[in-house]
Amino acid sequence: MIAKVEKHRLPGVFTIKTGDRSSLATRSLVPGASVYGEKLIETEDGEYRLWMPRRSKLAASILKGLKEMPIQPGSRVLYLGAASGTTVSHVSDVVGLHGIIYAVEFSPRVARKLLQLSETRTNVFPIVSDARHPTRYSPLVAGSIDVVYQDVAQMDQARILFDNLSAFCSDRAWGMIAIKARSIDSTADVKVVYKKEISALENYGLEIVEMVDLEPLEKDHMMVVIRVKG
Ligand SMILES: C[S@@+](CC[C@H](N)C(=O)[O-])C[C@H]1O[C@@H](n2cnc3c(N)ncnc32)[C@H](O)[C@@H]1O
């Protein structure tokens, strides 16, 4: 079946149409390599990797209508909670060879695949460390960061984001945080949990730019885009 590739309105993101199906995709920096079993689509213009919204909260956010995408070609990204690199691999395609991703994961077992990924993706710099302690890995991060992306599923998510923004970013930098309501409070109404987390981010002086509820693609998750006030 012939695949039709179209640029998405967000830079570095594509839509691939095959028959009556439409999927998000990124243009692969490493043709021939499927990272997590995603389908590869060969076209005259290069190879594309389908970006699965049920495997990546960033893809889910885009499908749910994310308006501001701070991660763009050339961005310098600090990614907290990289796991085995599923979303990191797509971010690597999006930022391209002029961008970089410092990918932090604290579980050495989970990070094994991330380390393998970084062998073929030269813009991925893996860091096995705890995102709650940015001073432990700050010597490894060169220069200022444009976007801190956080998906750690921890209770103190707002503080972790703020501490990393403070350590690595200047004014007007961006943050993206996937809030997992059930990691913060397993019994409270999710709307109450979101409200509390938004207040916590605001209390750190951060500007809330956008909130995207990821239901039904990700249960009880909200993606929040924030900006450091100038
Ligand atoms: C939901 S998974 C991340 C999935 C990944 N972002 C993706 O889309 O491919 C959360 C990850 O955060 C890691 N994590 C949790 N707390 C952390 C911390 N304090 N520092 C670094 N990584 C952490 C966990 O080990 C887990 O691999």
CSV table of C-alpha atoms and ligand atoms in Angstrom, one decimal:
chain,number,residue,atom,x,y,z
A,1,MET,CA,0.0,0.0,0.0
A,2,ILE,CA,1.3,3.5,-0.9
A,3,ALA,CA,2.1,5.7,2.1
A,4,LYS,CA,1.5,9.5,1.8
A,5,VAL,CA,3.7,11.6,4.1
A,6,GLU,CA,2.5,15.0,5.2
A,7,LYS,CA,4.2,17.6,7.5
A,8,HIS,CA,2.3,18.0,10.7
A,9,ARG,CA,1.7,21.6,11.8
A,10,LEU,CA,4.2,21.0,14.6
A,11,PRO,CA,7.8,21.2,13.3
A,12,GLY,CA,9.6,17.9,13.0
A,13,VAL,CA,6.4,15.8,13.2
A,14,PHE,CA,4.8,14.1,10.3
A,15,THR,CA,1.5,12.4,9.5
A,16,ILE,CA,1.5,9.2,7.4
A,17,LYS,CA,-1.6,8.1,5.5
A,18,THR,CA,-2.0,4.5,4.4
A,19,GLY,CA,-5.4,3.8,2.9
A,20,ASP,CA,-7.9,5.3,5.3
A,21,ARG,CA,-5.5,5.2,8.3
A,22,SER,CA,-3.6,8.1,9.5
A,23,SER,CA,-0.6,7.9,12.0
A,24,LEU,CA,1.9,10.2,13.6
A,25,ALA,CA,5.5,9.6,12.6
A,26,THR,CA,9.0,11.0,12.8
A,27,ARG,CA,11.7,10.9,10.1
A,28,SER,CA,14.2,8.3,11.2
A,29,LEU,CA,17.7,9.4,12.0
A,30,VAL,CA,18.8,5.8,11.9
A,31,PRO,CA,17.1,4.0,9.0
A,32,GLY,CA,16.5,0.3,9.4
A,33,ALA,CA,16.2,0.5,13.2
A,34,SER,CA,12.9,-0.1,15.0
A,35,VAL,CA,13.3,0.9,18.6
A,36,TYR,CA,10.2,-0.6,20.3
A,37,GLY,CA,8.5,-2.6,17.5
A,38,GLU,CA,7.1,0.5,15.8
A,39,LYS,CA,6.5,0.1,12.0
A,40,LEU,CA,9.1,1.6,9.6
A,41,ILE,CA,7.8,3.2,6.4
A,42,GLU,CA,10.1,3.6,3.5
A,43,THR,CA,9.5,6.5,1.2
A,44,GLU,CA,11.4,8.3,-1.6
A,45,ASP,CA,12.1,11.0,1.0
A,46,GLY,CA,13.7,8.7,3.6
A,47,GLU,CA,12.4,6.3,6.3
A,48,TYR,CA,9.7,7.2,8.8
A,49,ARG,CA,8.9,5.6,12.1
A,50,LEU,CA,5.3,5.4,13.2
A,51,TRP,CA,4.9,7.1,16.6
A,52,MET,CA,2.5,5.2,18.8
A,53,PRO,CA,0.3,7.3,21.1
A,54,ARG,CA,-0.4,4.5,23.5
A,55,ARG,CA,3.4,4.0,24.0
A,56,SER,CA,4.4,7.7,24.2
A,57,LYS,CA,2.7,10.5,26.2
A,58,LEU,CA,4.2,13.0,23.9
A,59,ALA,CA,2.6,11.4,20.8
A,60,ALA,CA,-0.7,11.2,22.8
A,61,SER,CA,-0.4,14.9,23.6
A,62,ILE,CA,0.0,15.8,19.9
A,63,LEU,CA,-2.9,13.6,18.9
A,64,LYS,CA,-5.0,15.3,21.6
A,65,GLY,CA,-4.3,18.7,20.1
A,66,LEU,CA,-1.1,20.0,21.7
A,67,LYS,CA,-0.8,23.6,20.4
A,68,GLU,CA,2.7,24.5,21.7
A,69,MET,CA,5.4,22.0,21.0
A,70,PRO,CA,8.6,23.4,22.7
A,71,ILE,CA,10.6,20.4,21.3
A,72,GLN,CA,11.6,21.4,17.8
A,73,PRO,CA,14.5,20.8,15.3
A,74,GLY,CA,17.7,22.0,17.0
A,75,SER,CA,16.3,22.0,20.5
A,76,ARG,CA,18.5,21.2,23.5
A,77,VAL,CA,16.4,18.9,25.7
A,78,LEU,CA,16.8,17.6,29.2
A,79,TYR,CA,14.6,14.5,29.4
A,80,LEU,CA,13.8,13.2,32.9
A,81,GLY,CA,12.4,9.6,33.2
A,82,ALA,CA,13.8,8.4,29.9
A,83,ALA,CA,13.1,4.7,30.6
A,84,SER,CA,14.3,2.5,27.7
A,85,GLY,CA,14.1,5.3,25.3
A,86,THR,CA,10.8,4.9,23.5
A,87,THR,CA,9.8,8.6,23.4
A,88,VAL,CA,13.5,9.7,23.6
A,89,SER,CA,14.0,8.0,20.2
A,90,HIS,CA,11.3,10.1,18.6
A,91,VAL,CA,12.5,13.3,20.3
A,92,SER,CA,15.9,12.4,18.8
A,93,ASP,CA,14.3,12.3,15.3
A,94,VAL,CA,12.5,15.6,15.9
A,95,VAL,CA,15.5,17.6,17.3
A,96,GLY,CA,17.8,16.1,14.6
A,97,LEU,CA,21.6,16.4,14.5
A,98,HIS,CA,21.7,20.0,15.5
A,99,GLY,CA,19.8,19.3,18.7
A,100,ILE,CA,20.7,17.2,21.8
A,101,ILE,CA,18.9,15.2,24.4
A,102,TYR,CA,20.4,14.6,27.8
A,103,ALA,CA,18.3,11.6,28.9
A,104,VAL,CA,18.1,10.9,32.6
A,105,GLU,CA,16.9,7.5,34.0
A,106,PHE,CA,17.6,6.3,37.5
A,107,SER,CA,17.1,2.5,37.0
A,108,PRO,CA,20.3,1.0,35.7
A,109,ARG,CA,18.3,-2.1,34.5
A,110,VAL,CA,15.8,0.0,32.5
A,111,ALA,CA,18.6,2.3,31.2
A,112,ARG,CA,20.5,-0.6,29.5
A,113,LYS,CA,18.4,-0.2,26.4
A,114,LEU,CA,18.8,3.6,26.5
A,115,LEU,CA,22.6,3.2,26.5
A,116,GLN,CA,22.3,0.9,23.5
A,117,LEU,CA,20.1,3.5,21.8
A,118,SER,CA,22.7,6.2,22.3
A,119,GLU,CA,25.3,4.1,20.5
A,120,THR,CA,23.4,4.7,17.2
A,121,ARG,CA,21.8,8.0,18.0
A,122,THR,CA,24.6,10.5,18.4
A,123,ASN,CA,22.3,13.2,19.7
A,124,VAL,CA,21.2,11.1,22.7
A,125,PHE,CA,23.4,11.5,25.8
A,126,PRO,CA,22.3,9.0,28.5
A,127,ILE,CA,22.7,9.8,32.2
A,128,VAL,CA,22.0,7.1,34.8
A,129,SER,CA,21.0,9.3,37.8
A,130,ASP,CA,18.2,10.5,40.0
A,131,ALA,CA,16.3,13.5,38.6
A,132,ARG,CA,15.6,14.7,42.2
A,133,HIS,CA,19.3,15.6,42.5
A,134,PRO,CA,20.3,17.7,39.4
A,135,THR,CA,23.7,18.7,41.0
A,136,ARG,CA,24.8,15.1,40.6
A,137,TYR,CA,24.6,15.2,36.8
A,138,SER,CA,25.0,18.9,36.1
A,139,PRO,CA,28.7,18.4,35.3
A,140,LEU,CA,27.6,16.2,32.4
A,141,VAL,CA,25.3,18.8,30.8
A,142,ALA,CA,27.1,21.2,28.6
A,143,GLY,CA,25.5,24.6,28.0
A,144,SER,CA,21.9,25.8,28.6
A,145,ILE,CA,18.8,23.7,28.1
A,146,ASP,CA,15.8,24.9,26.0
A,147,VAL,CA,13.3,22.4,27.2
A,148,VAL,CA,13.0,20.2,30.3
A,149,TYR,CA,10.6,17.2,29.5
A,150,GLN,CA,9.6,15.2,32.6
A,151,ASP,CA,7.9,11.9,32.8
A,152,VAL,CA,9.0,10.4,36.1
A,153,ALA,CA,5.7,9.4,37.8
A,154,GLN,CA,6.8,10.6,41.2
A,155,MET,CA,5.0,12.4,44.1
A,156,ASP,CA,7.1,15.5,44.0
A,157,GLN,CA,6.9,16.1,40.2
A,158,ALA,CA,6.5,19.9,40.4
A,159,ARG,CA,9.6,20.3,42.6
A,160,ILE,CA,11.7,18.0,40.4
A,161,LEU,CA,10.7,20.1,37.3
A,162,PHE,CA,11.5,23.4,39.1
A,163,ASP,CA,14.8,22.2,40.5
A,164,ASN,CA,15.9,21.1,37.0
A,165,LEU,CA,14.7,24.3,35.3
A,166,SER,CA,16.6,26.3,37.9
A,167,ALA,CA,19.8,24.2,37.4
A,168,PHE,CA,19.9,24.2,33.6
A,169,CYS,CA,17.7,26.8,32.0
A,170,SER,CA,17.6,30.6,31.6
A,171,ASP,CA,14.5,32.8,31.4
A,172,ARG,CA,11.8,31.9,28.9
A,173,ALA,CA,12.9,28.2,28.8
A,174,TRP,CA,10.2,25.6,28.4
A,175,GLY,CA,9.0,22.7,30.5
A,176,MET,CA,6.7,19.8,29.7
A,177,ILE,CA,5.5,17.6,32.5
A,178,ALA,CA,3.4,14.5,32.3
A,179,ILE,CA,1.4,14.5,35.5
A,180,LYS,CA,0.3,11.0,36.6
A,181,ALA,CA,-2.5,11.6,39.1
A,182,ARG,CA,-2.3,8.1,40.6
A,183,SER,CA,1.4,8.5,41.5
A,184,ILE,CA,0.6,11.7,43.4
A,185,ASP,CA,-2.6,10.5,45.2
A,186,SER,CA,-4.0,7.1,44.5
A,187,THR,CA,-7.5,7.8,45.9
A,188,ALA,CA,-8.4,11.5,45.3
A,189,ASP,CA,-10.4,12.8,42.4
A,190,VAL,CA,-8.0,13.2,39.4
A,191,LYS,CA,-9.3,16.7,38.8
A,192,VAL,CA,-8.4,17.7,42.4
A,193,VAL,CA,-4.9,16.2,42.0
A,194,TYR,CA,-4.3,18.1,38.7
A,195,LYS,CA,-5.5,21.4,40.3
A,196,LYS,CA,-3.1,20.9,43.2
A,197,GLU,CA,-0.1,20.2,40.9
A,198,ILE,CA,-0.9,23.2,38.7
A,199,SER,CA,-1.0,25.4,41.8
A,200,ALA,CA,2.3,23.9,42.9
A,201,LEU,CA,3.9,24.8,39.5
A,202,GLU,CA,2.4,28.3,39.7
A,203,ASN,CA,3.7,28.7,43.3
A,204,TYR,CA,7.2,28.1,41.8
A,205,GLY,CA,6.6,31.1,39.6
A,206,LEU,CA,6.1,29.1,36.4
A,207,GLU,CA,3.7,30.2,33.7
A,208,ILE,CA,1.2,27.5,32.7
A,209,VAL,CA,0.9,27.7,28.9
A,210,GLU,CA,-1.2,24.7,28.1
A,211,MET,CA,-2.8,21.6,29.6
A,212,VAL,CA,-3.7,18.5,27.6
A,213,ASP,CA,-5.8,15.7,29.2
A,214,LEU,CA,-4.4,12.5,27.7
A,215,GLU,CA,-7.6,10.4,28.2
A,216,PRO,CA,-8.4,7.9,26.7
A,217,LEU,CA,-4.9,7.3,25.3
A,218,GLU,CA,-3.3,7.5,28.8
A,219,LYS,CA,-5.6,7.0,31.8
A,220,ASP,CA,-5.4,9.7,34.6
A,221,HIS,CA,-2.6,11.6,32.9
A,222,MET,CA,-2.3,15.3,32.0
A,223,MET,CA,0.5,16.9,29.9
A,224,VAL,CA,1.3,20.4,31.0
A,225,VAL,CA,3.4,22.9,29.1
A,226,ILE,CA,5.0,25.5,31.2
A,227,ARG,CA,7.4,28.4,30.6
A,228,VAL,CA,9.9,30.1,32.9
A,229,LYS,CA,8.8,33.7,33.3
A,230,GLY,CA,11.3,36.3,31.9
B,1,LIG,C1,6.6,6.3,32.8
B,1,LIG,S1,8.2,5.8,32.6
B,1,LIG,C2,8.9,6.9,31.4
B,1,LIG,C3,8.5,6.5,29.9
B,1,LIG,C4,9.3,7.3,28.9
B,1,LIG,N1,9.2,8.7,29.2
B,1,LIG,C5,8.7,7.1,27.5
B,1,LIG,O1,7.8,7.8,27.1
B,1,LIG,O2,9.4,6.4,26.8
B,1,LIG,C6,8.9,6.6,34.0
B,1,LIG,C7,10.4,6.4,34.2
B,1,LIG,O3,10.9,7.3,35.1
B,1,LIG,C8,12.0,6.7,35.8
B,1,LIG,N2,12.1,7.5,37.1
B,1,LIG,C9,11.2,7.6,38.1
B,1,LIG,N3,11.7,8.4,39.0
B,1,LIG,C10,12.9,8.9,38.6
B,1,LIG,C11,13.9,9.7,39.1
B,1,LIG,N4,13.7,10.3,40.3
B,1,LIG,N5,15.0,10.0,38.3
B,1,LIG,C12,15.1,9.4,37.1
B,1,LIG,N6,14.3,8.5,36.6
B,1,LIG,C13,13.2,8.3,37.3
B,1,LIG,C14,11.4,5.3,36.1
B,1,LIG,O4,12.5,4.4,36.4
B,1,LIG,C15,10.8,5.0,34.7
B,1,LIG,O5,11.7,4.3,33.8
